[in-house]
Coordinates of C-alpha atoms and ligand atoms in Angstrom, one line a residue:
X1 CA -114.0 -20.4 -282.4
X2 CA -110.5 -20.8 -283.8
X3 CA -109.1 -24.2 -284.4
X4 CA -105.6 -25.6 -283.7
X5 CA -103.7 -28.6 -285.1
X6 CA -100.1 -29.5 -284.7
X7 CA -98.1 -32.6 -285.5
X8 CA -94.6 -33.9 -284.9
X9 CA -93.3 -37.4 -285.8
X10 CA -91.8 -39.4 -288.6
X11 CA -94.5 -38.7 -291.3
X12 CA -94.6 -35.6 -293.5
X13 CA -96.4 -32.9 -291.5
X14 CA -97.9 -31.0 -294.4
X15 CA -100.7 -33.5 -295.5
X16 CA -101.6 -34.1 -291.8
X17 CA -101.9 -30.4 -291.1
X18 CA -103.9 -29.8 -294.3
X19 CA -106.3 -32.6 -293.4
X20 CA -106.5 -31.3 -289.8
X21 CA -107.5 -27.9 -291.1
X22 CA -110.3 -29.5 -293.2
X23 CA -111.4 -31.4 -290.2
X24 CA -111.6 -28.2 -288.2
X25 CA -113.8 -26.4 -290.9
X26 CA -117.0 -27.2 -289.1
X27 CA -116.1 -24.8 -286.3
X28 CA -116.4 -21.9 -288.7
X29 CA -113.4 -19.8 -289.7
X30 CA -112.4 -16.9 -291.9
X31 CA -108.6 -17.6 -292.5
X32 CA -106.2 -20.5 -292.2
X33 CA -102.5 -21.2 -292.2
X34 CA -99.7 -23.6 -291.4
X35 CA -96.1 -23.3 -290.2
X36 CA -93.6 -26.0 -291.1
X37 CA -90.3 -26.2 -289.1
X38 CA -87.0 -27.3 -290.5
X39 CA -83.5 -27.2 -289.0
X40 CA -82.8 -23.6 -290.2
X41 CA -86.1 -21.9 -289.9
X42 CA -89.8 -21.8 -290.3
X43 CA -91.9 -21.7 -293.5
X44 CA -95.3 -20.1 -293.0
X45 CA -98.3 -20.3 -295.5
X46 CA -101.4 -18.5 -294.4
X47 CA -104.2 -16.5 -296.0
X48 CA -107.7 -15.2 -295.5
X49 CA -110.5 -17.2 -297.1
X50 CA -111.4 -20.8 -297.7
X51 CA -109.1 -23.6 -296.7
X52 CA -109.5 -25.0 -300.3
X53 CA -108.0 -21.7 -301.6
X54 CA -105.0 -21.8 -299.2
X55 CA -101.9 -22.0 -301.3
X56 CA -99.6 -24.8 -299.9
X57 CA -96.5 -26.4 -301.4
X58 CA -97.2 -29.6 -303.3
X59 CA -95.0 -31.5 -300.8
X60 CA -92.7 -30.8 -298.0
X61 CA -90.2 -33.2 -296.2
X62 CA -90.7 -31.5 -292.8
X63 CA -92.1 -33.6 -290.0
X64 CA -93.0 -30.9 -287.6
X65 CA -95.6 -28.2 -287.9
X66 CA -98.6 -26.3 -286.6
X67 CA -101.8 -25.1 -288.3
X68 CA -104.8 -22.9 -287.5
X69 CA -108.2 -21.9 -288.6
X70 CA -109.0 -18.3 -287.5
X71 CA -112.3 -16.8 -286.4
X72 CA -111.5 -13.2 -286.1
X73 CA -111.8 -11.3 -282.8
X74 CA -108.9 -8.8 -283.0
X75 CA -108.4 -7.4 -286.4
X76 CA -110.1 -8.2 -289.7
X77 CA -109.9 -11.5 -291.6
X78 CA -106.8 -10.6 -293.7
X79 CA -103.7 -12.6 -294.8
X80 CA -101.6 -10.6 -292.3
X81 CA -104.0 -11.4 -289.4
X82 CA -104.2 -15.1 -290.2
X83 CA -102.2 -17.5 -287.9
X84 CA -99.5 -18.7 -287.4
X85 CA -97.7 -15.6 -286.2
X86 CA -94.0 -15.2 -286.0
X87 CA -91.5 -13.1 -284.2
X88 CA -89.0 -10.5 -285.6
X89 CA -86.5 -13.3 -286.6
X90 CA -89.2 -15.5 -288.2
X91 CA -87.9 -18.3 -285.9
X92 CA -90.7 -18.6 -283.5
X93 CA -94.3 -19.5 -284.7
X94 CA -97.4 -19.5 -282.6
X95 CA -101.0 -20.5 -283.1
X96 CA -103.5 -19.3 -280.5
X97 CA -107.2 -19.6 -279.6
X98 CA -108.8 -17.2 -277.2
X99 CA -108.1 -13.7 -276.2
X100 CA -105.0 -12.1 -274.6
X101 CA -106.6 -9.2 -272.6
X102 CA -103.4 -7.3 -271.9
X103 CA -102.0 -7.5 -275.4
X104 CA -102.1 -3.7 -275.9
X105 CA -99.8 -3.0 -273.0
X106 CA -97.5 -5.9 -273.9
X107 CA -97.4 -4.7 -277.5
X108 CA -96.4 -1.2 -276.5
X109 CA -93.7 -2.5 -274.3
X110 CA -92.3 -4.8 -277.1
X111 CA -92.4 -1.9 -279.6
X112 CA -90.4 0.2 -277.3
X113 CA -87.8 -2.6 -277.2
X114 CA -87.6 -2.5 -281.0
X115 CA -90.0 -5.3 -282.0
X116 CA -91.9 -4.9 -285.2
X117 CA -95.4 -6.1 -285.7
X118 CA -97.1 -7.1 -288.9
X119 CA -100.7 -7.8 -287.7
X120 CA -103.5 -6.3 -285.7
X121 CA -103.9 -9.4 -283.6
X122 CA -103.6 -9.9 -279.9
X123 CA -101.7 -13.2 -280.7
X124 CA -98.6 -11.6 -282.2
X125 CA -97.2 -10.4 -278.9
X126 CA -96.6 -14.1 -278.0
X127 CA -93.9 -15.0 -280.6
X128 CA -92.1 -11.6 -279.8
X129 CA -92.1 -12.3 -276.1
X130 CA -90.9 -15.9 -276.7
X131 CA -88.2 -14.4 -278.9
X132 CA -86.9 -12.3 -276.0
X133 CA -86.8 -15.2 -273.6
X134 CA -84.9 -17.4 -276.2
X135 CA -82.4 -14.6 -276.7
X136 CA -81.8 -14.7 -272.9
X137 CA -80.8 -18.4 -273.2
X138 CA -84.0 -20.1 -272.1
X139 CA -85.2 -23.3 -273.6
X140 CA -88.5 -23.2 -275.6
X141 CA -90.6 -24.8 -272.9
X142 CA -89.2 -22.5 -270.2
X143 CA -89.7 -19.5 -272.5
X144 CA -93.3 -20.3 -273.1
X145 CA -93.9 -20.9 -269.4
X146 CA -92.4 -17.5 -268.6
X147 CA -94.4 -15.8 -271.3
X148 CA -97.7 -17.2 -270.3
X149 CA -97.1 -16.1 -266.6
X150 CA -97.4 -12.5 -268.1
X151 CA -100.5 -13.1 -270.1
X152 CA -104.0 -12.2 -269.0
X153 CA -107.1 -13.7 -270.6
X154 CA -108.0 -17.1 -271.9
X155 CA -105.9 -19.0 -274.4
X156 CA -104.6 -22.2 -275.9
X157 CA -101.3 -21.9 -277.5
X158 CA -99.0 -24.1 -279.8
X159 CA -95.5 -22.8 -280.2
X160 CA -92.7 -24.1 -282.4
X161 CA -89.1 -23.0 -283.0
X162 CA -86.1 -24.5 -284.9
X163 CA -83.7 -26.1 -282.4
X164 CA -86.6 -27.7 -280.3
X165 CA -87.7 -31.0 -281.8
X166 CA -91.4 -30.6 -281.0
X167 CA -94.4 -28.4 -280.0
X168 CA -94.8 -26.6 -276.7
X169 CA -98.5 -26.3 -275.9
X170 CA -100.3 -24.7 -273.0
X171 CA -103.7 -23.5 -272.1
X172 CA -105.7 -21.3 -269.7
X173 CA -109.5 -21.4 -270.2
X174 CA -109.5 -22.6 -273.8
X175 CA -109.6 -26.3 -274.8
X176 CA -106.5 -28.2 -275.8
X177 CA -106.0 -31.9 -276.4
X178 CA -102.9 -34.0 -277.1
X179 CA -103.1 -37.0 -279.4
X180 CA -100.8 -40.0 -279.0
X181 CA -100.2 -41.5 -282.4
X182 CA -98.1 -44.4 -283.7
X183 CA -96.0 -42.4 -286.0
X184 CA -96.1 -39.2 -284.1
X185 CA -98.0 -37.0 -281.6
X186 CA -100.5 -34.2 -282.1
X187 CA -102.0 -31.1 -280.5
X188 CA -105.4 -29.8 -281.3
X189 CA -108.2 -27.6 -280.1
X190 CA -110.4 -30.6 -280.4
X191 CA -110.3 -34.3 -281.3
X192 CA -111.7 -34.2 -284.8
X193 CA -108.6 -32.4 -286.0
X194 CA -106.6 -35.7 -285.8
X195 CA -109.2 -38.5 -285.2
X196 CA -108.2 -40.4 -288.4
X197 CA -104.6 -40.7 -286.9
X198 CA -105.3 -41.6 -283.3
X199 CA -108.0 -42.0 -280.7
X200 CA -105.6 -42.0 -277.8
X201 CA -105.9 -38.6 -276.2
X202 CA -104.9 -36.6 -273.1
X203 CA -106.7 -33.5 -272.1
X204 CA -104.4 -30.7 -271.1
X205 CA -105.3 -28.7 -268.0
X206 CA -105.0 -25.0 -267.2
X207 CA -101.4 -24.0 -266.5
X208 CA -99.9 -27.2 -268.0
X209 CA -96.9 -26.9 -270.2
X210 CA -97.0 -29.9 -272.6
X211 CA -93.8 -31.0 -274.5
X212 CA -95.0 -32.8 -277.6
X213 CA -92.1 -34.5 -279.3
X214 CA -91.8 -37.5 -281.7
X215 CA -90.7 -39.6 -278.7
X216 CA -93.7 -38.8 -276.6
X217 CA -95.6 -36.3 -274.5
X218 CA -94.6 -35.0 -271.2
X219 CA -96.5 -32.4 -269.1
X220 CA -95.4 -30.0 -266.4
X221 CA -97.3 -27.8 -264.0
X222 CA -95.4 -25.1 -262.1
X223 CA -92.1 -26.8 -263.2
X224 CA -93.1 -30.2 -261.8
X225 CA -93.9 -33.2 -264.0
X226 CA -97.6 -34.2 -263.8
X227 CA -99.5 -37.2 -265.3
X228 CA -102.5 -36.6 -267.6
X229 CA -104.5 -39.8 -268.3
X230 CA -104.5 -41.2 -271.8
X231 CA -108.1 -41.9 -272.8
X232 CA -109.6 -43.6 -275.8
X233 CA -112.1 -41.6 -277.8
X234 CA -115.0 -43.8 -278.8
X235 CA -116.9 -41.3 -280.8
X236 CA -117.1 -41.4 -284.6
X237 CA -115.7 -38.3 -286.4
X238 CA -119.1 -36.7 -286.9
X239 CA -120.0 -37.1 -283.2
X240 CA -116.5 -35.8 -282.2
X241 CA -117.2 -32.6 -284.1
X242 CA -120.1 -32.1 -281.8
X243 CA -117.8 -32.7 -278.8
X244 CA -119.8 -35.9 -278.0
X245 CA -123.1 -34.1 -277.9
X246 CA -125.9 -35.3 -280.1
X247 CA -126.5 -32.0 -281.7
X248 CA -124.6 -28.7 -282.3
X249 CA -127.3 -26.9 -280.6
X250 CA -126.9 -28.6 -277.2
X251 CA -123.1 -28.3 -277.6
X252 CA -123.6 -24.5 -278.2
X253 CA -125.9 -24.3 -275.2
X254 CA -123.2 -25.8 -273.1
X255 CA -120.6 -23.5 -274.6
X256 CA -122.3 -20.5 -273.1
X257 CA -120.0 -20.1 -270.0
X258 CA -116.9 -19.9 -272.2
X259 CA -118.7 -17.7 -274.9
X260 CA -119.7 -15.3 -272.2
X261 CA -116.2 -15.2 -270.8
X262 CA -115.0 -14.3 -274.3
X263 CA -117.7 -11.6 -274.6
X264 CA -116.7 -9.9 -271.5
X265 CA -112.9 -10.6 -271.5
X266 CA -110.8 -7.4 -271.1
X267 CA -113.9 -5.2 -271.2
X268 CA -114.8 -4.8 -267.5
X269 CA -113.3 -2.3 -265.2
X270 CA -115.3 -2.9 -262.0
X271 CA -113.0 -0.8 -259.9
X272 CA -113.9 2.3 -261.8
X273 CA -117.4 1.1 -262.8
X274 CA -116.5 1.4 -266.5
X275 CA -116.1 -0.7 -269.6
X276 CA -113.6 -0.7 -272.5
X277 CA -115.5 -1.5 -275.7
X278 CA -113.1 -0.1 -278.3
X279 CA -115.8 1.9 -280.1
X280 CA -114.9 5.5 -280.7
X281 CA -118.3 7.2 -280.5
X282 CA -117.5 10.9 -280.0
X283 CA -118.2 12.2 -276.5
X284 CA -120.2 15.3 -277.7
X285 CA -122.4 13.0 -279.9
X286 CA -123.1 10.7 -277.0
X287 CA -124.0 13.7 -274.8
X288 CA -126.4 15.0 -277.4
X289 CA -127.9 11.7 -278.3
X290 CA -131.7 11.7 -278.0
X291 CA -132.8 8.3 -279.3
X292 CA -131.4 4.8 -279.9
X293 CA -133.2 2.7 -282.5
X294 CA -132.3 -1.0 -282.4
X295 CA -133.1 -2.9 -285.6
X296 CA -132.9 -6.7 -285.6
X297 CA -134.7 -10.0 -286.4
X298 CA -135.7 -13.1 -284.5
X299 CA -133.5 -13.9 -281.6
X300 CA -131.4 -10.8 -282.2
X301 CA -134.6 -8.7 -281.9
X302 CA -135.3 -10.3 -278.5
X303 CA -131.7 -9.3 -277.4
X304 CA -132.5 -5.8 -278.7
X305 CA -135.7 -5.7 -276.5
X306 CA -133.6 -6.7 -273.5
X307 CA -131.1 -4.0 -274.3
X308 CA -133.5 -1.2 -274.9
X309 CA -134.8 -1.5 -271.4
X310 CA -131.3 -1.2 -270.1
X311 CA -130.3 1.7 -272.4
X312 CA -133.3 3.7 -271.1
X313 CA -132.4 3.0 -267.6
X314 CA -128.7 3.4 -267.7
X315 CA -128.3 6.1 -270.3
X316 CA -131.6 8.0 -269.8
X317 CA -132.2 8.0 -273.5
X318 CA -135.3 7.0 -275.5
X319 CA -134.7 3.5 -276.9
X320 CA -136.9 1.7 -279.4
X321 CA -136.6 -1.7 -281.0
X322 CA -137.9 -2.3 -284.5
X323 CA -138.2 -5.6 -286.3
X324 CA -135.7 -4.9 -289.1
X325 CA -138.2 -5.7 -291.9
X326 CA -140.6 -3.1 -290.6
X327 CA -138.0 -0.3 -290.3
X328 CA -138.6 0.8 -293.8
X329 CA -142.1 2.0 -292.7
X330 CA -140.9 3.8 -289.5
X331 CA -137.2 4.5 -289.7
X332 CA -135.4 7.7 -290.5
X333 CA -136.9 10.0 -287.9
X334 CA -134.7 12.7 -286.3
X335 CA -131.5 11.2 -287.8
X336 CA -129.1 13.7 -286.4
X337 CA -129.5 12.8 -282.7
X338 CA -130.3 9.1 -283.3
X339 CA -127.9 6.1 -283.0
X340 CA -129.2 3.1 -285.0
X341 CA -127.9 -0.1 -283.6
X342 CA -128.1 -3.2 -285.9
X343 CA -128.0 -6.4 -283.9
X344 CA -127.2 -9.4 -286.0
X345 CA -125.1 -12.4 -285.1
X346 CA -124.4 -13.4 -288.7
X347 CA -123.9 -9.8 -289.9
X348 CA -125.6 -10.9 -293.2
X349 CA -129.3 -10.9 -292.5
X350 CA -130.9 -9.0 -295.5
X351 CA -133.7 -7.4 -293.4
X352 CA -131.2 -6.0 -290.9
X353 CA -128.9 -4.8 -293.6
X354 CA -131.8 -3.1 -295.4
X355 CA -132.8 -1.3 -292.2
X356 CA -129.2 -0.3 -291.7
X357 CA -129.0 1.2 -295.2
X358 CA -132.2 3.1 -294.6
X359 CA -130.8 4.5 -291.4
X360 CA -127.6 5.4 -293.2
X361 CA -129.4 7.1 -296.0
X362 CA -131.3 9.2 -293.5
X363 CA -128.0 10.4 -292.0
X364 CA -128.1 8.6 -288.7
X365 CA -124.9 7.3 -287.2
X366 CA -124.9 3.4 -287.2
X367 CA -123.4 0.8 -284.9
X368 CA -123.3 -3.0 -285.7
X369 CA -123.4 -5.5 -282.9
X370 CA -122.4 -8.7 -284.4
X371 CA -120.6 -12.0 -284.0
X372 CA -118.9 -12.0 -287.4
X373 CA -115.8 -9.9 -288.0
X374 CA -115.6 -8.7 -291.6
X375 CA -119.3 -9.4 -292.2
X376 CA -121.4 -7.1 -294.5
X377 CA -122.9 -5.3 -291.5
X378 CA -119.4 -4.4 -290.2
X379 CA -118.4 -3.0 -293.6
X380 CA -121.5 -0.8 -293.9
X381 CA -122.0 0.4 -290.3
X382 CA -120.0 3.4 -288.9
X383 CA -118.9 1.4 -285.9
X384 CA -118.8 -2.3 -284.9
X385 CA -119.0 -4.0 -281.6
X386 CA -118.3 -7.8 -281.5
X387 CA -120.1 -10.3 -279.2
X388 CA -117.2 -12.9 -279.6
X389 CA -119.4 -15.9 -279.2
X390 CA -117.5 -18.0 -281.7
X391 CA -119.3 -19.7 -284.6
X392 CA -122.7 -21.0 -284.1
X393 CA -123.7 -23.9 -286.3
X394 CA -127.2 -24.8 -285.0
X395 CA -129.9 -22.9 -286.9
X396 CA -131.5 -22.0 -283.6
X397 CA -129.5 -19.3 -281.9
X398 CA -128.5 -20.1 -278.4
X399 CA -125.0 -18.9 -277.3
X400 CA -125.1 -15.9 -279.5
X401 CA -128.3 -14.7 -277.7
X402 CA -126.4 -14.8 -274.4
X403 CA -123.4 -13.1 -275.8
X404 CA -125.5 -10.4 -277.5
X405 CA -127.3 -9.6 -274.2
X406 CA -124.1 -9.5 -272.3
X407 CA -122.4 -7.3 -274.8
X408 CA -125.4 -5.0 -275.1
X409 CA -125.5 -4.7 -271.4
X410 CA -121.9 -3.5 -271.5
X411 CA -122.9 -1.0 -274.2
X412 CA -125.6 0.3 -271.9
X413 CA -123.0 0.8 -269.2
X414 CA -120.7 2.5 -271.7
X415 CA -123.5 4.9 -272.8
X416 CA -124.6 5.6 -269.2
X417 CA -121.1 6.4 -268.0
X418 CA -120.4 8.7 -270.9
X419 CA -123.7 10.5 -270.6
X420 CA -123.2 10.9 -266.8
X421 CA -126.4 9.2 -266.2
X422 CA -125.0 6.1 -264.5
X423 CA -122.8 6.4 -261.3
X424 CA -119.7 4.4 -260.9
X425 CA -120.9 2.3 -258.0
X426 CA -124.2 1.4 -259.8
X427 CA -122.1 0.5 -262.9
X428 CA -119.7 -1.6 -260.7
X429 CA -122.7 -3.6 -259.4
X430 CA -124.0 -4.2 -262.9
X431 CA -120.5 -5.3 -264.0
X432 CA -120.1 -7.7 -261.2
X433 CA -123.4 -9.3 -262.2
X434 CA -122.1 -9.6 -265.7
X435 CA -118.9 -11.1 -264.5
X436 CA -121.0 -13.7 -262.6
X437 CA -122.8 -14.8 -265.8
X438 CA -120.5 -17.7 -266.8
X439 CA -120.6 -19.3 -263.3
X440 CA -124.4 -18.8 -263.0
X441 CA -125.0 -20.3 -266.5
X442 CA -122.8 -23.2 -265.6
X443 CA -125.0 -23.9 -262.5
X444 CA -128.1 -24.0 -264.8
X445 CA -126.3 -26.4 -267.2
X446 CA -125.5 -28.6 -264.2
X447 CA -129.2 -28.9 -263.6
X448 CA -130.0 -30.4 -267.0
X449 CA -131.3 -33.7 -265.7
X450 CA -134.1 -31.8 -263.9
X451 CA -135.0 -30.0 -267.2
X452 CA -135.1 -33.3 -269.0
X453 CA -137.5 -34.7 -266.4
X454 CA -139.8 -31.7 -266.8
X455 CA -139.6 -31.9 -270.6
X456 CA -140.6 -35.5 -270.4
X457 CA -143.6 -34.6 -268.3
X458 CA -144.9 -31.8 -270.5
X459 CA -143.7 -32.6 -274.0
X460 CA -147.1 -33.7 -275.1
X461 CA -148.7 -30.4 -274.4
X462 CA -151.1 -29.0 -277.0
X463 CA -149.4 -25.6 -276.9
X464 CA -146.9 -23.8 -274.6
X465 CA -147.1 -20.3 -273.2
X466 CA -144.1 -18.3 -271.9
X467 CA -144.8 -15.3 -269.7
X468 CA -142.6 -12.6 -268.2
X469 CA -142.5 -8.9 -267.3
X470 CA -139.8 -6.3 -267.8
X471 CA -136.6 -8.2 -268.8
X472 CA -138.6 -11.4 -268.5
X473 CA -140.7 -10.4 -271.5
X474 CA -138.0 -10.7 -274.2
X475 CA -136.9 -13.9 -272.5
X476 CA -140.4 -15.3 -272.7
X477 CA -140.5 -14.4 -276.4
X478 CA -137.1 -16.0 -276.9
X479 CA -138.2 -19.1 -275.0
X480 CA -141.2 -19.5 -277.2
X481 CA -139.3 -18.9 -280.4
X482 CA -136.8 -21.6 -279.5
X483 CA -139.4 -24.1 -278.7
X484 CA -141.5 -23.5 -281.9
X485 CA -138.4 -23.4 -284.1
X486 CA -137.0 -26.8 -283.1
X487 CA -140.0 -28.8 -281.7
X488 CA -142.6 -27.5 -284.2
X489 CA -145.0 -27.1 -281.3
X490 CA -147.2 -24.1 -281.0
X491 CA -145.5 -21.8 -278.5
X492 CA -146.2 -18.1 -277.7
X493 CA -144.5 -15.6 -275.5
X494 CA -146.5 -13.0 -273.8
X495 CA -146.0 -10.0 -271.5
X496 CA -147.5 -11.6 -268.4
X497 CA -149.9 -8.7 -267.9
X498 CA -151.4 -9.3 -271.4
X499 CA -152.7 -12.7 -270.7
X500 CA -156.0 -11.5 -269.3
X501 CA -156.5 -9.3 -272.4
X502 CA -157.0 -12.3 -274.8
X503 CA -154.5 -15.1 -274.6
X504 CA -156.1 -16.5 -271.5
X505 CA -158.8 -17.9 -273.7
X506 CA -156.3 -20.4 -275.1
X507 CA -155.2 -21.7 -271.6
X508 CA -156.3 -25.3 -270.8
X509 CA -154.9 -28.1 -268.7
X510 CA -153.0 -29.2 -271.8
X511 CA -151.1 -26.0 -272.3
X512 CA -148.2 -25.7 -269.9
X513 CA -147.0 -22.2 -269.0
X514 CA -143.4 -21.3 -268.4
X515 CA -142.9 -18.2 -266.3
X516 CA -139.8 -16.0 -265.7
X517 CA -139.8 -15.1 -262.0
X518 CA -136.5 -13.3 -261.4
X519 CA -135.0 -10.0 -260.5
X520 CA -135.7 -7.4 -263.2
X521 CA -139.1 -9.0 -264.0
X522 CA -141.4 -7.9 -261.1
X523 CA -141.9 -11.6 -260.2
X524 CA -144.5 -10.9 -257.5
X525 CA -146.8 -9.4 -260.1
X526 CA -146.1 -12.2 -262.5
X527 CA -147.2 -14.6 -259.7
X528 CA -150.7 -13.1 -260.0
X529 CA -150.6 -14.1 -263.7
X530 CA -149.4 -17.6 -262.7
X531 CA -152.5 -17.8 -260.5
X532 CA -154.7 -16.8 -263.5
X533 CA -153.4 -19.7 -265.6
X534 CA -153.2 -22.2 -262.9
X535 CA -156.9 -21.7 -262.0
X536 CA -157.7 -22.6 -265.6
X537 CA -155.8 -25.9 -265.1
X538 CA -152.5 -25.0 -266.9
X539 CA -149.4 -26.6 -265.3
X540 CA -146.8 -24.0 -264.5
X541 CA -143.0 -24.3 -264.7
X542 CA -141.2 -21.3 -263.0
X543 CA -137.7 -20.2 -263.7
X544 CA -137.4 -18.5 -260.4
X545 CA -134.9 -16.8 -258.0
X546 CA -137.7 -16.2 -255.5
X547 CA -137.5 -17.8 -252.1
X548 CA -141.1 -19.0 -251.8
X549 CA -143.2 -19.8 -254.7
X550 CA -143.2 -23.6 -254.7
X551 CA -146.9 -23.9 -253.8
X552 CA -147.8 -22.2 -257.0
X553 CA -145.5 -24.0 -259.3
X554 CA -145.8 -27.5 -260.7
X555 CA -142.0 -27.5 -261.4
X556 CA -139.4 -25.0 -260.5
X557 CA -136.0 -24.3 -262.1
X558 CA -133.7 -22.4 -259.6
X559 CA -132.1 -19.3 -261.0
X560 CA -129.0 -18.3 -259.1
X561 CA -129.1 -14.8 -257.7
X562 CA -127.4 -12.4 -260.2
X563 CA -129.4 -9.1 -260.1
X564 CA -130.2 -7.7 -263.5
X565 CA -128.6 -10.7 -265.3
X566 CA -131.0 -13.3 -263.8
X567 CA -133.5 -13.3 -266.7
X568 CA -130.6 -14.1 -269.1
X569 CA -129.7 -17.0 -266.9
X570 CA -133.3 -18.1 -266.7
X571 CA -133.3 -18.2 -270.5
X572 CA -130.7 -21.1 -270.4
X573 CA -133.4 -23.2 -268.7
X574 CA -135.8 -22.4 -271.5
X575 CA -133.2 -23.3 -274.1
X576 CA -132.6 -26.7 -272.4
X577 CA -136.4 -27.2 -272.2
X578 CA -136.9 -26.5 -275.9
X579 CA -134.0 -28.7 -276.8
X580 CA -135.2 -31.7 -274.7
X581 CA -138.8 -31.4 -275.9
X582 CA -137.6 -31.4 -279.5
X583 CA -135.2 -34.2 -278.9
X584 CA -137.9 -36.4 -277.3
X585 CA -139.9 -35.8 -280.5
X586 CA -137.0 -36.8 -282.7
X587 CA -136.9 -33.4 -284.5
X588 CA -134.2 -32.2 -286.8
X589 CA -132.8 -29.9 -284.2
X590 CA -129.8 -28.4 -285.9
X591 CA -131.6 -27.9 -289.2
X592 CA -135.3 -27.3 -288.5
X593 CA -137.6 -27.6 -291.4
X594 CA -138.0 -24.5 -293.6
X595 CA -135.4 -22.5 -291.7
X596 CA -131.9 -21.3 -292.6
X597 CA -129.0 -20.1 -290.4
X598 CA -128.5 -16.9 -292.3
X599 CA -131.5 -15.3 -294.0
X600 CA -130.0 -13.4 -296.9
X601 CA -133.3 -12.5 -298.6
X602 CA -135.9 -9.9 -297.6
Ligands
M6R701 O1 -127.9 -13.5 -287.9 P1 -129.0 -12.7 -287.3 O2 -128.8 -12.5 -285.8 O3 -129.3 -11.4 -287.9 O4 -130.3 -13.6 -287.5 C1 -131.6 -13.1 -287.2 C2 -132.6 -14.3 -287.1 O5 -132.7 -14.8 -288.5 C3 -132.2 -15.4 -286.2 O6 -132.1 -14.9 -284.9 C4 -133.3 -16.5 -286.2 O7 -134.4 -16.0 -285.6 C5 -132.8 -17.7 -285.4 N1 -133.1 -18.9 -286.1 C6 -133.4 -17.8 -284.1 O8 -133.1 -19.0 -283.4

């Protein structure tokens, strides 16, 4: 995700902002910048690329400024799209994390009023809107409060303008923290940005308007002053980067509700049963489409398996999923009526790129589904669709799987609606399940103590088997991959019906089985397979939304009801299980042996 830092006080702001940007590097970014405020105006320095390459003045006397590390969601990683963004006069500067959903309408309105834009970002509407309010005589805090009342989406904002001796900061759905220092005060997206200056922090809440000045910090909500407690951060810098979690992976597992919110933000139109994905696949091409071939590796392959089932159902089209490194043996058939979808969170996986190139050479149209704006896959594919999960640092993919599946589900609805194979009310129901994902995933995360107990009970198993049918099958594969990757235990995922065709020979009282028993997985049939392993002594843990299966299960994880999205919610239990088993064994969770985050060799 993007990172924010801001400072106002008696020290020079530039070195504090520059250090703050470096401290935010761990979050991942593709561009960076700062805005320094003086009595007459604002000086902005920003560019795409590494922070070390950002050209900044050697020194600056200014004591007020904001800085930003950008992880692109709207517009490529370019100098113009980097933050801070300014208004027409250059006198209002803004840094922003999150997504402004109604930016296109606001931008059109502002353009009609004569505002000129210099970037493709959603953010840039904010300084222009503040400019209008200031021109009407409002103070900066009132202008920001008025502007945010017109914004839809999730955001954290830091705003500066000459004439106001501080930073106005606000948030809705994106984190924002204020730091209370001795020689000045700070805003940031998270504590590591300023931890070497102060450990005294206040967490800003949704709807708060914070006035951060050299003299202090005051906060208003709906125009009334409110108190936000000042807390002392006890973590060391490294732990603070992980938000107090022991590992990036568990932090990223817990980030799934907000990652999912970002993935679906501005894309759902439940009223009309449709989605807005901003991919311009021609209508005639979609109508004549005969096959979708998904190419991907590892976790992205599992997301592809999930999606293929939905594409077939929603869009009535043949959908296959190919392990990308195998595509060279099978790809290239019927290219004219085939859409090849490359699913890759990094956008740099060599096997997936090679499959994409083969598809391209054969003449097929290609679509990249990725987390990384500006990555190689987006430069080479005909179209790109972003999953907007924010950067993932743990080698084991967690939040990106959830965001891939959610985004691919929306793609399925998009295809079904445009091919007239999915009615609007069926689409609305699917979309309301997608909308329920962040809340349902949060419910699972709130159940983590139970997962820890179960992990303690079974961590010493000789091997672990994961079973599921339908949409539960890719989840079983993903659950097993997660466990083997980080715990180094032998773990296998099976289509539940396959057990009796061989794998059952491996089942003993020392091989726990984890079963997916939710909507979309034919759970009553899987219960028969549960009986098969149980009668061979295997303890069974069920991720279940069924009403009555306790008698068959040794442990049960409750999956909230969410229709077709239930298997994805069940997967969060499997992520937590894998994490806790690996943690109990003291494994190197964020960097498992022999593995790399981005696999750039074939
Ligand atoms: O960046 P990609 O999605 O293309 O990466 C594909 C796989 O390398 C990746 O999913 C890998 O399997 C993960 N380590 C799984 O946790």
